[in-house]
Short mmCIF file of C-alpha atoms in Angstrom, two decimals:
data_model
loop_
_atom_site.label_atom_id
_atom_site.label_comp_id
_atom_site.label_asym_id
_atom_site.label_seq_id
_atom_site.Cartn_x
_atom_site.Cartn_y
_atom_site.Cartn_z
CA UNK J 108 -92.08 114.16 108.00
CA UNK J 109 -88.10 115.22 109.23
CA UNK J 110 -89.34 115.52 112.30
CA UNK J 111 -91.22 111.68 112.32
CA UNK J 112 -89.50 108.71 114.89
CA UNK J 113 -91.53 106.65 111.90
CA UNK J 114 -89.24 108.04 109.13
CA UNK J 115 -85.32 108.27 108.07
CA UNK J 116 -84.32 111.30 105.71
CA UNK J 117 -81.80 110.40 103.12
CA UNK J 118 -79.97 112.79 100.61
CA UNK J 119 -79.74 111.30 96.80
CA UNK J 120 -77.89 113.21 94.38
CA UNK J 121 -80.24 111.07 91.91
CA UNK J 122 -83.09 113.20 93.39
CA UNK J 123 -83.80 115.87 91.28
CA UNK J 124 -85.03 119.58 91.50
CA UNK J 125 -82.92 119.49 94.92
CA UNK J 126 -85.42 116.70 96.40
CA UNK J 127 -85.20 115.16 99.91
CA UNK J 128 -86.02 111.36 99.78
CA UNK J 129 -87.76 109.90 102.90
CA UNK J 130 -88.33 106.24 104.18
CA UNK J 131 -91.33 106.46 105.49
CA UNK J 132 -92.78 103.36 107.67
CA UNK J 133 -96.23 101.98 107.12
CA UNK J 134 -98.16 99.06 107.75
CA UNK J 135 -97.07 97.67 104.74
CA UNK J 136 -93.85 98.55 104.96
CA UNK J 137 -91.93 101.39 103.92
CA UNK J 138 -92.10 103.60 101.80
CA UNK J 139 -90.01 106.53 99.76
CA UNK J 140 -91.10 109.67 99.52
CA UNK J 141 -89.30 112.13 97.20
CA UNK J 142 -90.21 116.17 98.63
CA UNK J 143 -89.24 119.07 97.02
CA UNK J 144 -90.25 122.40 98.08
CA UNK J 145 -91.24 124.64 101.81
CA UNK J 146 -93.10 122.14 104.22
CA UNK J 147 -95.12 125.23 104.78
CA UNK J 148 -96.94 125.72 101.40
CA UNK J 149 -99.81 123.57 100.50
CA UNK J 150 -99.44 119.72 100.13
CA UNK J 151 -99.03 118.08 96.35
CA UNK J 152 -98.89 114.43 96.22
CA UNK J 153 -97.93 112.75 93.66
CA UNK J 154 -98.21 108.68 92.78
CA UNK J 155 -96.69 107.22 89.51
CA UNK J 156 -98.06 104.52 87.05
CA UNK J 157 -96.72 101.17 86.99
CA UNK J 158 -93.06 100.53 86.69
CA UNK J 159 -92.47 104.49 87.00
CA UNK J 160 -91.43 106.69 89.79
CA UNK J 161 -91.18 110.42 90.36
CA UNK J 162 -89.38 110.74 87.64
CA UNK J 163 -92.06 110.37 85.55
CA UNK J 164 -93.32 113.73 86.68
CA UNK J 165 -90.07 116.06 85.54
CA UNK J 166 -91.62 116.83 82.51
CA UNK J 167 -94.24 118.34 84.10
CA UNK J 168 -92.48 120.58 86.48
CA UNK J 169 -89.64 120.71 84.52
CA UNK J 170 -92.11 122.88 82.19
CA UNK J 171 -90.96 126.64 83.22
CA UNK J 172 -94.52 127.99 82.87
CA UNK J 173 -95.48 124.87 85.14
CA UNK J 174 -92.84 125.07 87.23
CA UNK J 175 -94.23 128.75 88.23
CA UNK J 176 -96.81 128.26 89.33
CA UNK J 177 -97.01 124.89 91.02
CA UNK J 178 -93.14 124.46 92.42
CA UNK J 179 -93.80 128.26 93.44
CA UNK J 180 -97.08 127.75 95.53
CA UNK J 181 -97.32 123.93 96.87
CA UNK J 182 -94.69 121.48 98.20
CA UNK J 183 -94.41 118.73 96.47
CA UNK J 184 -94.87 114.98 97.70
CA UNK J 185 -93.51 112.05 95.37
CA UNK J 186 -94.79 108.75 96.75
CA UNK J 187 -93.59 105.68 95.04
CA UNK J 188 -94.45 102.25 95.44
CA UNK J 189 -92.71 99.66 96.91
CA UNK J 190 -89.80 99.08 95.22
CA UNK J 191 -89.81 101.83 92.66
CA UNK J 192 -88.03 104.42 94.42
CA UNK J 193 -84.19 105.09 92.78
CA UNK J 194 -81.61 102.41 93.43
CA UNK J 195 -84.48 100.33 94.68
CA UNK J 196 -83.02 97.27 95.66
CA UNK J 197 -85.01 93.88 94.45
CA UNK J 198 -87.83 93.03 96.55
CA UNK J 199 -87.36 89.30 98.56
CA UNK J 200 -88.77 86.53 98.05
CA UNK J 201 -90.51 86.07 101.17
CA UNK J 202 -91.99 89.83 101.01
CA UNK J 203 -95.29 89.78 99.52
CA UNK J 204 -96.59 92.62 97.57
CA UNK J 205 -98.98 94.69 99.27
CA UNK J 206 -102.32 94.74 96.82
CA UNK J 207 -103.76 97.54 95.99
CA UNK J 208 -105.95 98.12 99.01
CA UNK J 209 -102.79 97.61 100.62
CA UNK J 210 -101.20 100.71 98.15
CA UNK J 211 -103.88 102.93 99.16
CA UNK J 212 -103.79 102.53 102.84
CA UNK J 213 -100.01 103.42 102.87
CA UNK J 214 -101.66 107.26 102.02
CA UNK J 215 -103.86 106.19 104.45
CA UNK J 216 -104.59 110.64 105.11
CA UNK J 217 -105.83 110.79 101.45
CA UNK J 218 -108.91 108.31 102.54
CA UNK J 219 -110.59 111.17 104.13
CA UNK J 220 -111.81 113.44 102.14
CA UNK J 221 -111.89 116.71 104.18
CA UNK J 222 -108.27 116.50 104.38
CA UNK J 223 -108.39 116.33 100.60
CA UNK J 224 -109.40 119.08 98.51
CA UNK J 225 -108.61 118.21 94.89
CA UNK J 226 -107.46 115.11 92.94
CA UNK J 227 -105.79 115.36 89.87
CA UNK J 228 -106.07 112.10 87.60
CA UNK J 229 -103.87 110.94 84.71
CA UNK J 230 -105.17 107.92 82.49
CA UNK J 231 -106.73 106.66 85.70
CA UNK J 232 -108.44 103.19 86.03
CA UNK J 233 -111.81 102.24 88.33
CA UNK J 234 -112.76 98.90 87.05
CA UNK J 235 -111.52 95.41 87.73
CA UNK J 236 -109.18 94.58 84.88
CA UNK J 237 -110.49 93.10 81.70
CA UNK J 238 -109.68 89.49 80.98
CA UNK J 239 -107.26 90.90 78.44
CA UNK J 240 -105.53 92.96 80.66
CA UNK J 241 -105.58 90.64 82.92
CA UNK J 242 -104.00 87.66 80.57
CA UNK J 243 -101.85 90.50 79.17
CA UNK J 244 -100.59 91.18 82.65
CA UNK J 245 -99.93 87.66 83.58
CA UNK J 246 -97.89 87.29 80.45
CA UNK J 247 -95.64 89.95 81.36
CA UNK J 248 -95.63 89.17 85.08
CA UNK J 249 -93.98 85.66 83.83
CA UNK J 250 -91.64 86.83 81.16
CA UNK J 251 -90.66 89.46 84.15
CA UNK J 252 -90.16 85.98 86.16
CA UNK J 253 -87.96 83.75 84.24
CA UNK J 254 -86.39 86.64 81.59
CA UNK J 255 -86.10 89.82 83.65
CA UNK J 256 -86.91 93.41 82.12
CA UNK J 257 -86.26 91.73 78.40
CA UNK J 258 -87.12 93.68 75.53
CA UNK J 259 -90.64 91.52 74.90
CA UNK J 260 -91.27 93.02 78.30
CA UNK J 261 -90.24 96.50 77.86
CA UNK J 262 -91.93 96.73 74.42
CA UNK J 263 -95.60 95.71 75.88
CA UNK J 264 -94.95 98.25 79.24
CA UNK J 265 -94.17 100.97 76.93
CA UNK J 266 -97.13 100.41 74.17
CA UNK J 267 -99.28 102.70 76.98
CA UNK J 268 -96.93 105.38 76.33
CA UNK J 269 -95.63 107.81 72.97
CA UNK J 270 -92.83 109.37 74.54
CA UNK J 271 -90.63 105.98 74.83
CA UNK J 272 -87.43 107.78 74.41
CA UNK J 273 -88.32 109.41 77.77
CA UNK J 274 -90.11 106.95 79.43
CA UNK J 275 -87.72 103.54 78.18
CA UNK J 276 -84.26 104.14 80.16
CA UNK J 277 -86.53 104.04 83.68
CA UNK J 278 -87.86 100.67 82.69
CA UNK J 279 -83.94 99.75 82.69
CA UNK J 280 -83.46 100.85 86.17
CA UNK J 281 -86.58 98.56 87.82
CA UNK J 282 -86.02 95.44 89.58
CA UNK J 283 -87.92 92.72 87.14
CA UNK J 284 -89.41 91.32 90.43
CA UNK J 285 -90.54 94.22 91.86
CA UNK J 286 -92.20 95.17 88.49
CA UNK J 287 -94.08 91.74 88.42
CA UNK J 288 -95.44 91.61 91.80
CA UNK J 289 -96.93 95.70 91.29
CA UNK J 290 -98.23 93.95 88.43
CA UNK J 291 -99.69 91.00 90.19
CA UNK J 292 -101.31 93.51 92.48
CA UNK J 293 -102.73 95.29 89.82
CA UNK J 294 -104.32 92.02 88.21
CA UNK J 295 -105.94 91.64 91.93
CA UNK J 296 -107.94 95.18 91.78
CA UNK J 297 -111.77 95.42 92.18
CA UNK J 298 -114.16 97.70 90.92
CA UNK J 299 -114.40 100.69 92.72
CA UNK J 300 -116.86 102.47 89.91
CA UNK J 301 -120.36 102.23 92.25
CA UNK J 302 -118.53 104.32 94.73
CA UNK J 303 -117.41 106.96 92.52
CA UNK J 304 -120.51 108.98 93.31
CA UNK J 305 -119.95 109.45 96.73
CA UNK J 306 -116.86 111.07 95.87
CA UNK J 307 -117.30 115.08 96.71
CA UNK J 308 -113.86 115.90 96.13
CA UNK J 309 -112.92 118.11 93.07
CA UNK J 310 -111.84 116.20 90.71
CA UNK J 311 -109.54 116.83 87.22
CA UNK J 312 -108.91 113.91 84.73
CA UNK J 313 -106.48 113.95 82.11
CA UNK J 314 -105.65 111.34 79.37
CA UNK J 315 -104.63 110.95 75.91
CA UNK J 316 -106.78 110.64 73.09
CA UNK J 317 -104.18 107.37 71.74
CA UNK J 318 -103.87 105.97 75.20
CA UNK J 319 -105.79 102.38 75.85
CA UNK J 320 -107.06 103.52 79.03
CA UNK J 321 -108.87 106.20 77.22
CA UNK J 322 -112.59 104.26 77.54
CA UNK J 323 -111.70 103.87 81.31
CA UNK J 324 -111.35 107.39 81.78
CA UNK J 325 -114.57 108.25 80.30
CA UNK J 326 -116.18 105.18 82.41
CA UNK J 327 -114.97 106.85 85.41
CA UNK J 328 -115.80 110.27 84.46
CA UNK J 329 -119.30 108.78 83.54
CA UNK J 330 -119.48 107.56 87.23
CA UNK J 331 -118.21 110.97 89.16
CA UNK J 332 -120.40 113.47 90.29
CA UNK J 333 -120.03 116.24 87.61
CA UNK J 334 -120.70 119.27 90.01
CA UNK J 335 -117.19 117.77 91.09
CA UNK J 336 -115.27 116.97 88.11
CA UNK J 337 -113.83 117.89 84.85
CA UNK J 338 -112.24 115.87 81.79
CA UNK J 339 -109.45 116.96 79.34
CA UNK J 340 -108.83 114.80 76.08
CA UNK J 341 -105.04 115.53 74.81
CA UNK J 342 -104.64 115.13 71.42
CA UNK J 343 -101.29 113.20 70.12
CA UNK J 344 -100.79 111.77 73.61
CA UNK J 345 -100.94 108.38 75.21
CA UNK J 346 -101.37 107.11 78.79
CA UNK J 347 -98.29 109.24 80.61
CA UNK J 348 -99.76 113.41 79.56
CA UNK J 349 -97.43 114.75 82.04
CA UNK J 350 -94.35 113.48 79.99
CA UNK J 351 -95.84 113.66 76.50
CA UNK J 352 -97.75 116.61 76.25
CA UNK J 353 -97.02 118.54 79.68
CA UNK J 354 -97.67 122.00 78.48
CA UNK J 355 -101.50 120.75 77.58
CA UNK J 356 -102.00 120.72 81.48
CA UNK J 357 -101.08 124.14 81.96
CA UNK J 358 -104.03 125.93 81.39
CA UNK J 359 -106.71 123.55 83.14
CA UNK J 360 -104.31 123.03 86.16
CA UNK J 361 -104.11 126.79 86.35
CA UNK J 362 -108.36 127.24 85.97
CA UNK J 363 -108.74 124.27 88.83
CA UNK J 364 -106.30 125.63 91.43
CA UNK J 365 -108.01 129.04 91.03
CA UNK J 366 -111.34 127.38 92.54
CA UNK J 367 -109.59 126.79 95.13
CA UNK J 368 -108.41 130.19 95.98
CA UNK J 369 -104.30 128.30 95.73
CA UNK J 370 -103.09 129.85 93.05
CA UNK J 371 -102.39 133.39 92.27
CA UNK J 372 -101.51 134.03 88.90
CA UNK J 373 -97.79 135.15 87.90
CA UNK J 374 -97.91 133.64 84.65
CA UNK J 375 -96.60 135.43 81.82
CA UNK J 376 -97.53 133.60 78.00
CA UNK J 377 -96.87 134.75 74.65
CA UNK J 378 -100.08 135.31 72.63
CA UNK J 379 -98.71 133.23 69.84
CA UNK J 380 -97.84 130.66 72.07
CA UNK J 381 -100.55 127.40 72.00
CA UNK J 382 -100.44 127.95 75.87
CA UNK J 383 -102.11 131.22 75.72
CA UNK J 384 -105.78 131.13 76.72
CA UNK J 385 -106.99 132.33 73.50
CA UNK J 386 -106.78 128.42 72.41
CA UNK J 387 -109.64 127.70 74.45
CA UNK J 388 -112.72 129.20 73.57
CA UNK J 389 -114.44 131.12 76.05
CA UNK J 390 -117.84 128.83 76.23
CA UNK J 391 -115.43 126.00 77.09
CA UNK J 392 -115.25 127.96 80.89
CA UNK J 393 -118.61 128.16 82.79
CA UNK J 394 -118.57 129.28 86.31
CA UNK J 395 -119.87 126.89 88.93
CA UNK J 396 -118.80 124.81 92.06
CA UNK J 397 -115.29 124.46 91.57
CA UNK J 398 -114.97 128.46 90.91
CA UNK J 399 -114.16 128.16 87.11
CA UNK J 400 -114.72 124.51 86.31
CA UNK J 401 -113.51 123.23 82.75
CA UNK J 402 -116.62 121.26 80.89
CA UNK J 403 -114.94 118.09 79.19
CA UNK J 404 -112.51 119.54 75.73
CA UNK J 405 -110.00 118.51 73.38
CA UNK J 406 -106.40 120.47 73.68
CA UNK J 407 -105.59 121.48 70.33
CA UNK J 408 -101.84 121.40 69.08
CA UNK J 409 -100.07 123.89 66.84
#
């Protein structure tokens, strides 16, 4: 990507973990990527819910026994949307959003799926929205429109989420009109659940058991091919798992990048610790296309 005419590097001291932020030009305009990590290692790409960024990842790789494994063996990729990178500045009013096709053509390689081997979901969504998410979306999009980021706003983005004293001081740093058009996008998706089947790449989902996206995660594990993918219910944990319960990801990250021959194990856990592999009972494992392939569990929490 340094080496791109397409792209401009930029250094942010905002970037953590001694990331390089890229501009990266697209169809639909450009686009910031956060990398951390040796160009060389194995590509991990990351894309953040709505209103978020990269940083909505740190406590996830911030985790040591995380960070071992994953910053040690892949390079990382944060991609975030339009207008949600760091000191984003507000989008005009004569740039329209891109939708959400629009979103997933500016990762246009990750439309192929031999150049993809795994995908790692958190709270994901398949279905058109609801007509209550979809009124509940509009409401927001116009209080976003004629209040800014007021605290109506911030306390109906953050219902999603339990860790709001984590998750709450990035709300403060978004652009209210950026924020409503992602959202307007969003209110524009179709229904992508008929084509889930033809979907052959691995696949992990993750999402908490409080989180209201919960029923959309099972709908879309429901519609994937389950020679191909895996679910893991958190307990205590709502939509974001990689801020609110990071360390519950450990253990089935570390099973799924076996199958693929990625990872070699350096991890060291104490027995008493509710990382330790003990906590998941050996029947849970079962050995079959994706190496060692996790049938759908509950984490359990000390």
């Amino acid at each position: 990507m340094a080496d791109s005419s397409d792209s401009i590097s930029i250094d942010m001291e905002t970037i953590s973990l001694g990331a390089k932020e890229y501009l990266v030009k697209t169809r639909c305009g450009m686009v910031s990527v956060a990398v951390i990590g040796d160009q060389d290692k194995p590509a991990l790409v990351t894309y953040p819910d709505l209103a978020l960024n990269h940083i909505c990842f740190q406590g996830l790789f911030f985790s040591p026994e995380v960070n071992s494994f994953l910053l040690h063996n892949f390079c990382i990729y944060h991609i975030s949307p339009p207008g949600h990178e760091v000191g984003a500045a507000p989008i005009g009013s004569d740039d329209l959003m891109p939708s959400v096709d629009d979103l997933a053509d500016q990762v246009l390689e990750m439309k192929y799926r031999q150049r993809v081997l795994g995908l790692i979901l958190v709270s994901p969504l398949c279905r058109a929205p609801s007509w209550t998410e979809w009124l509940l979306n509009k409401v927001m999009s116009n209080l976003l429109y004629f209040y800014g980021m007021c605290g109506v706003v911030k306390e109906l983005l953050l219902k999603p989420f339990i860790a709001v004293s984590r998750v709450g001081p990035l709300l403060d740093e978004r652009q209210s009109i950026n924020v409503q058009q992602f959202l307007e996008a969003m209110n524009g998706r179709r229904d992508l659940s008929e084509g889930l089947r033809k979907l052959h790449c691995r696949s992990l989902i993750f999402v908490g058991e409080n989180s209201p996206f919960h029923s959309e995660a099972l709908h879309m594990t429901s519609k994937l091919d389950r020679r191909y993918s895996a679910l893991v219910e958190v307990q205590a944990c709502g939509s974001i798992v990689t801020e609110e319960q990071p360390h519950a990801m450990l253990i089935p990250l570390e099973y799924f990048l076996m199958g693929f021959g990625l990872y070699r194990s350096t991890l060291s856990v104490s027995r008493r610790s509710p990382l330790s592999p003990t906590c998941i009972s050996p029947e849970l494992l079962s050995p079959e296309s994706m190496g060692l392939k996790l049938k759908p569990i509950k984490t359990r929490i000390s």
